[in-house]
Tab-separated table of C-alpha atoms in Angstrom:
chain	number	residue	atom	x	y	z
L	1	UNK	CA	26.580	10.208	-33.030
L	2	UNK	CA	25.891	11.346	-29.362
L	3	UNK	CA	25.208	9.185	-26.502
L	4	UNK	CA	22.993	10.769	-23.729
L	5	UNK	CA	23.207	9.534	-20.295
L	6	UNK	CA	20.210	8.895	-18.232
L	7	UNK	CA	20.107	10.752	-14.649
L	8	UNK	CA	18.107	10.285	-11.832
L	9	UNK	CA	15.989	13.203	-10.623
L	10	UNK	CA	18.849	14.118	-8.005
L	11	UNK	CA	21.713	14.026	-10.492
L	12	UNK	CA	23.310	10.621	-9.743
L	13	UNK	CA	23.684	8.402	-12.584
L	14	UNK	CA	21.829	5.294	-13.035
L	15	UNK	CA	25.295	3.556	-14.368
L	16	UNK	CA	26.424	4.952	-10.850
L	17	UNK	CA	23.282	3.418	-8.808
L	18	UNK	CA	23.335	-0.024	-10.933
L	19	UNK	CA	27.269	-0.354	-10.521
L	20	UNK	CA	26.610	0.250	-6.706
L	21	UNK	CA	23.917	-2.753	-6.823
L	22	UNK	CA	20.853	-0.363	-5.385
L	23	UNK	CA	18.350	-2.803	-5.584
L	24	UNK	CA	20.065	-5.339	-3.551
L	25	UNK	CA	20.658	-2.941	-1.157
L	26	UNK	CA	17.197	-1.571	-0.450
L	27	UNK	CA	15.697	-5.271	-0.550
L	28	UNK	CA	18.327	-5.984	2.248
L	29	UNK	CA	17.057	-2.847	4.452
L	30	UNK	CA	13.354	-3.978	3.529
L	31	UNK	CA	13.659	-7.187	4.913
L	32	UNK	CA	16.029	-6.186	8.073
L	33	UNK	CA	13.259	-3.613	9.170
L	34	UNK	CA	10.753	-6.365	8.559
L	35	UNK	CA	12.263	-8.927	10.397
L	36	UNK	CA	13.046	-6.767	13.294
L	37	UNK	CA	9.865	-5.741	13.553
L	38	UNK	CA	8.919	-9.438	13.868
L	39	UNK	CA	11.614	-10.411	16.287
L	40	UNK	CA	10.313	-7.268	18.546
L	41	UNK	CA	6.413	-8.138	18.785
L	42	UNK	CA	7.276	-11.703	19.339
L	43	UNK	CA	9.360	-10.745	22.370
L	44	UNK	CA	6.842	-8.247	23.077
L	45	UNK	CA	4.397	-11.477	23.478
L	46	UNK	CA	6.160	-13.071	25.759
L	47	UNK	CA	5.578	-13.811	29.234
L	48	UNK	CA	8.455	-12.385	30.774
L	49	UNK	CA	8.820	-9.123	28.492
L	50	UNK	CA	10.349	-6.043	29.327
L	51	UNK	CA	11.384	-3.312	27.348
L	52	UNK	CA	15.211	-4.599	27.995
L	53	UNK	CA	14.216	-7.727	25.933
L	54	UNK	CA	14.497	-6.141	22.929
L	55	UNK	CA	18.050	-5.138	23.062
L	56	UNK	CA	18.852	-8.174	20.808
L	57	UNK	CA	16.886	-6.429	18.566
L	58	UNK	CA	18.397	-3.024	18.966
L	59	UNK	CA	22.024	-4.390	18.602
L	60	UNK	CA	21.742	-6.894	15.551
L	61	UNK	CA	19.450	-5.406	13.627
L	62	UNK	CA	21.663	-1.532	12.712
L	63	UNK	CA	24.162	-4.179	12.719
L	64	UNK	CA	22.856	-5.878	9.600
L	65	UNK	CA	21.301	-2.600	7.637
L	66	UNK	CA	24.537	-0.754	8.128
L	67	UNK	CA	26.354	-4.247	6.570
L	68	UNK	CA	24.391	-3.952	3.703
L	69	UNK	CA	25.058	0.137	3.028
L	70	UNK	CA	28.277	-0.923	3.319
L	71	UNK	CA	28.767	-3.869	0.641
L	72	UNK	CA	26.543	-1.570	-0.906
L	73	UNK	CA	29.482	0.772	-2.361
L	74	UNK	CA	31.665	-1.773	-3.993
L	75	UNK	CA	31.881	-1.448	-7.269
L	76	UNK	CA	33.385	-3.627	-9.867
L	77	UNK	CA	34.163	-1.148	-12.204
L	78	UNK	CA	36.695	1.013	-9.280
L	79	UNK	CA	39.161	1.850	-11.861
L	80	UNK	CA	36.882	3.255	-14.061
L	81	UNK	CA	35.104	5.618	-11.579
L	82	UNK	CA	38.433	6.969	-10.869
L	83	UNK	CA	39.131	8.138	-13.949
L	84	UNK	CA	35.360	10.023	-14.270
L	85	UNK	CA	35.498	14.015	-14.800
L	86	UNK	CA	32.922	14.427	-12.578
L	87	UNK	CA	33.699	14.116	-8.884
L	88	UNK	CA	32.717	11.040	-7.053
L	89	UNK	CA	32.178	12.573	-3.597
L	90	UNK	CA	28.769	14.074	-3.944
L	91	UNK	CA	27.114	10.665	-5.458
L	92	UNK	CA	28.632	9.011	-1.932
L	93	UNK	CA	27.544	11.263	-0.106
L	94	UNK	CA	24.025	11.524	-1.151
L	95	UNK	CA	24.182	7.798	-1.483
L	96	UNK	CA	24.996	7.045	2.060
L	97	UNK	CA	22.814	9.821	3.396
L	98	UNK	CA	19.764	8.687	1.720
L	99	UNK	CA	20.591	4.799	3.041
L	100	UNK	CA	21.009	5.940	6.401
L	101	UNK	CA	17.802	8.238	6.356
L	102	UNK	CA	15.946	5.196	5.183
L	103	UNK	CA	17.571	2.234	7.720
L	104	UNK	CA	16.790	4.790	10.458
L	105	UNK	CA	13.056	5.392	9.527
L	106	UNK	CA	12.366	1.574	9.004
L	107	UNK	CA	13.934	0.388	12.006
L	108	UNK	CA	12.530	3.159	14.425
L	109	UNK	CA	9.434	1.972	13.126
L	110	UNK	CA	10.036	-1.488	13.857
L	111	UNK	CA	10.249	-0.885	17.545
L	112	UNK	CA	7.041	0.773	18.962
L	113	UNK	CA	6.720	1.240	22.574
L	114	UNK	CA	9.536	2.255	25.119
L	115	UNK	CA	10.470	5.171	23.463
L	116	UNK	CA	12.463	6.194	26.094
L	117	UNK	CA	13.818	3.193	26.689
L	118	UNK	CA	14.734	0.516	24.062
L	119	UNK	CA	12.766	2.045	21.614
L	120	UNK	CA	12.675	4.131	18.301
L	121	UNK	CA	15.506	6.554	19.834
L	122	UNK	CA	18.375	3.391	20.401
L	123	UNK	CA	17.488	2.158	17.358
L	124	UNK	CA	17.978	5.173	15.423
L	125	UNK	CA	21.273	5.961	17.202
L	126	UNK	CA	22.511	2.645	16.596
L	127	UNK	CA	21.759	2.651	12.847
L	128	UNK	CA	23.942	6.280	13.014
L	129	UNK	CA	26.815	4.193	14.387
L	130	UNK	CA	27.093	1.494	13.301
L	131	UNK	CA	26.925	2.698	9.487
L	132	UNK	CA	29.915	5.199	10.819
L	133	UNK	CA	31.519	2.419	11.746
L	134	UNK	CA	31.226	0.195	8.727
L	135	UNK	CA	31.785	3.513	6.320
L	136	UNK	CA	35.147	4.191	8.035
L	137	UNK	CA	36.179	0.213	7.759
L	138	UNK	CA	35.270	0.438	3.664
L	139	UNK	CA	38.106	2.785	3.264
L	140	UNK	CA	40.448	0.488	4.981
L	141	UNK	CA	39.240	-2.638	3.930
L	142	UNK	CA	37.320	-2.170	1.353
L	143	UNK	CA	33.338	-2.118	1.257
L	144	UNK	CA	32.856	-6.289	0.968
L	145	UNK	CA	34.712	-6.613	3.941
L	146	UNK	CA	33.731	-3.570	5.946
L	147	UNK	CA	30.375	-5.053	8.586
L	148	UNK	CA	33.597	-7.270	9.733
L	149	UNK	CA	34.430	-4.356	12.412
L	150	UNK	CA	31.652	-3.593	13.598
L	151	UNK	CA	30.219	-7.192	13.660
L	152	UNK	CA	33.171	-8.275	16.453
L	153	UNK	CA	32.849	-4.807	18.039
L	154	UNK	CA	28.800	-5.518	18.648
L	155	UNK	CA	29.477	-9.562	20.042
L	156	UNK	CA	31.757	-8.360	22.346
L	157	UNK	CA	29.980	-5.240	23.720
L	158	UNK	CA	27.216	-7.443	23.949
L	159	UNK	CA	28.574	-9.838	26.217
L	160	UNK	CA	30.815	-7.707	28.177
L	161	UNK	CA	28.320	-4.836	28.886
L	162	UNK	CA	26.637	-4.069	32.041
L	163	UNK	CA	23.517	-4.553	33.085
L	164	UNK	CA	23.122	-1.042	34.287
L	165	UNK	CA	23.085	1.442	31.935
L	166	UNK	CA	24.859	4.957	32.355
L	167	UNK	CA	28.838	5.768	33.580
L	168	UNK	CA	31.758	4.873	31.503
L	169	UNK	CA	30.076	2.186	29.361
L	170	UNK	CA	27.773	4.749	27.738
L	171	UNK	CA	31.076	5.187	25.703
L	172	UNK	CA	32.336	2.256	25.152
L	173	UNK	CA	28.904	0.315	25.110
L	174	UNK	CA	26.888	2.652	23.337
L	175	UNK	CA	24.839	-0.010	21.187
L	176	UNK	CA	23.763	-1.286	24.333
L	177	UNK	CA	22.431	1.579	26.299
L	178	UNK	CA	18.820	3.365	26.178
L	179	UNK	CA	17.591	5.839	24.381
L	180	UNK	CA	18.281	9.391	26.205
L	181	UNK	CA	21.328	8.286	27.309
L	182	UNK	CA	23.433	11.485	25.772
L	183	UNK	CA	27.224	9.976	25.856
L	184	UNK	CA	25.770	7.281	23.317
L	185	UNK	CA	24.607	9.496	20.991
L	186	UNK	CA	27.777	11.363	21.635
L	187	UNK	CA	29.873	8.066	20.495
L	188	UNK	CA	27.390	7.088	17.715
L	189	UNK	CA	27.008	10.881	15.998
L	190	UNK	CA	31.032	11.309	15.827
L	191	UNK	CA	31.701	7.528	14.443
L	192	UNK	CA	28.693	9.036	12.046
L	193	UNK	CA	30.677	11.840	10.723
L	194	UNK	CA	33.808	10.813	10.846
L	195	UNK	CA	33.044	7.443	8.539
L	196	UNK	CA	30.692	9.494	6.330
L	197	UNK	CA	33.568	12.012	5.738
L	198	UNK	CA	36.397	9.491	5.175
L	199	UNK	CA	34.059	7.214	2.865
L	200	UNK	CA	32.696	9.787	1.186
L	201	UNK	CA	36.032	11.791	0.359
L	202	UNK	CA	38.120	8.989	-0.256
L	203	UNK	CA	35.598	5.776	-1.229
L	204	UNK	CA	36.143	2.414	-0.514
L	205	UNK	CA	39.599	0.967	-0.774
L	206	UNK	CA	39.613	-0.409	-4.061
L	207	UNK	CA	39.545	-4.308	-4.502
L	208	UNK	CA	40.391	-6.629	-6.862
């Protein structure tokens, strides 16, 4: 007696997609984009509105989609995925790819206006590095625990960040600074890369 296994169109395994709780996942980006898109016309409607108002909404927002990517990739069954034939790395990778693709499209969306300023372009950057950060802390902590870096990183940018965007705090304050500003995208693409390519080719640290 053979057992077949059911694939998706793109070759990952629905055991793989179910074990990696998908739907909770995707319901958690739905109702991030939706809520930021609510938080941003009601600030949008208020008297004293700017397009710097909705930097709340730029910071806390990547902050909780790339949380949910990242408790995305636990899996209950760790021991068993490491003994699979087939590598693991391509399923992460398309995995996390696809998430990002779709927190960045939602939340751009969520922010009309401004585009040059506290608009679509932050927001997408900002998804990019904040999910680089939380990939990178899933291989050290493990995926439950991994929005726990960037969460504290985030509050205190927040706080300690200038008012002015530009010079050395593009680095360090990236989540906080504009659109075109290039040395945030600079920060956000490599924490990007670098937390795709450690999640992906080592996966979460396993947890008991």
């Amino acid at each position: 007696m053979t057992t077949t296994v059911r694939t998706v169109p793109d070759g990952l395994p629905v055991l793989y997609l179910r074990s990696r709780a998908l739907p909770a996942t995707l319901a958690a980006l739905a109702g991030t984009a939706l809520l930021a898109a609510w938080a941003a016309d009601w600030l949008q409607g208020r008297p004293q509105f700017d397009h710097t108002a909705r930097v709340p909404v730029q910071v806390i927002a990547p902050l909780l989609a790339a949380a949910a990517i990242g408790t995305g990739f636990f899996s209950p069954t760790e021991e068993l995925d490491r003994t699979a034939v087939r590598p693991w790395w391509p399923r992460r990778l398309t995995h996390l790819v696809a998430l990002t693709s779709l927190a960045g499209t939602a939340l751009a969306l969520a922010v009309p206006g401004h585009p040059e300023q506290f608009g679509a372009p932050a927001m997408v950057r900002n998804v990019l590095g904040a999910t680089g950060v939380t990939a990178a802390a899933a291989t050290v902590l493990g995926a439950r625990a991994s929005w726990l870096p960037m969460t504290v990183y985030s509050g205190a940018v927040y706080l300690a960040a200038p008012r002015t965007p530009g010079g050395a705090a593009a680095y360090w304050a990236w989540p906080m600074q504009p659109g075109p500003q290039a040395a945030a995208w600079a920060v956000a693409g490599t924490a990007y890369v670098v937390g795709a390519a450690l999640l992906v080719l080592r996966g979460p640290r396993p947890e008991r």
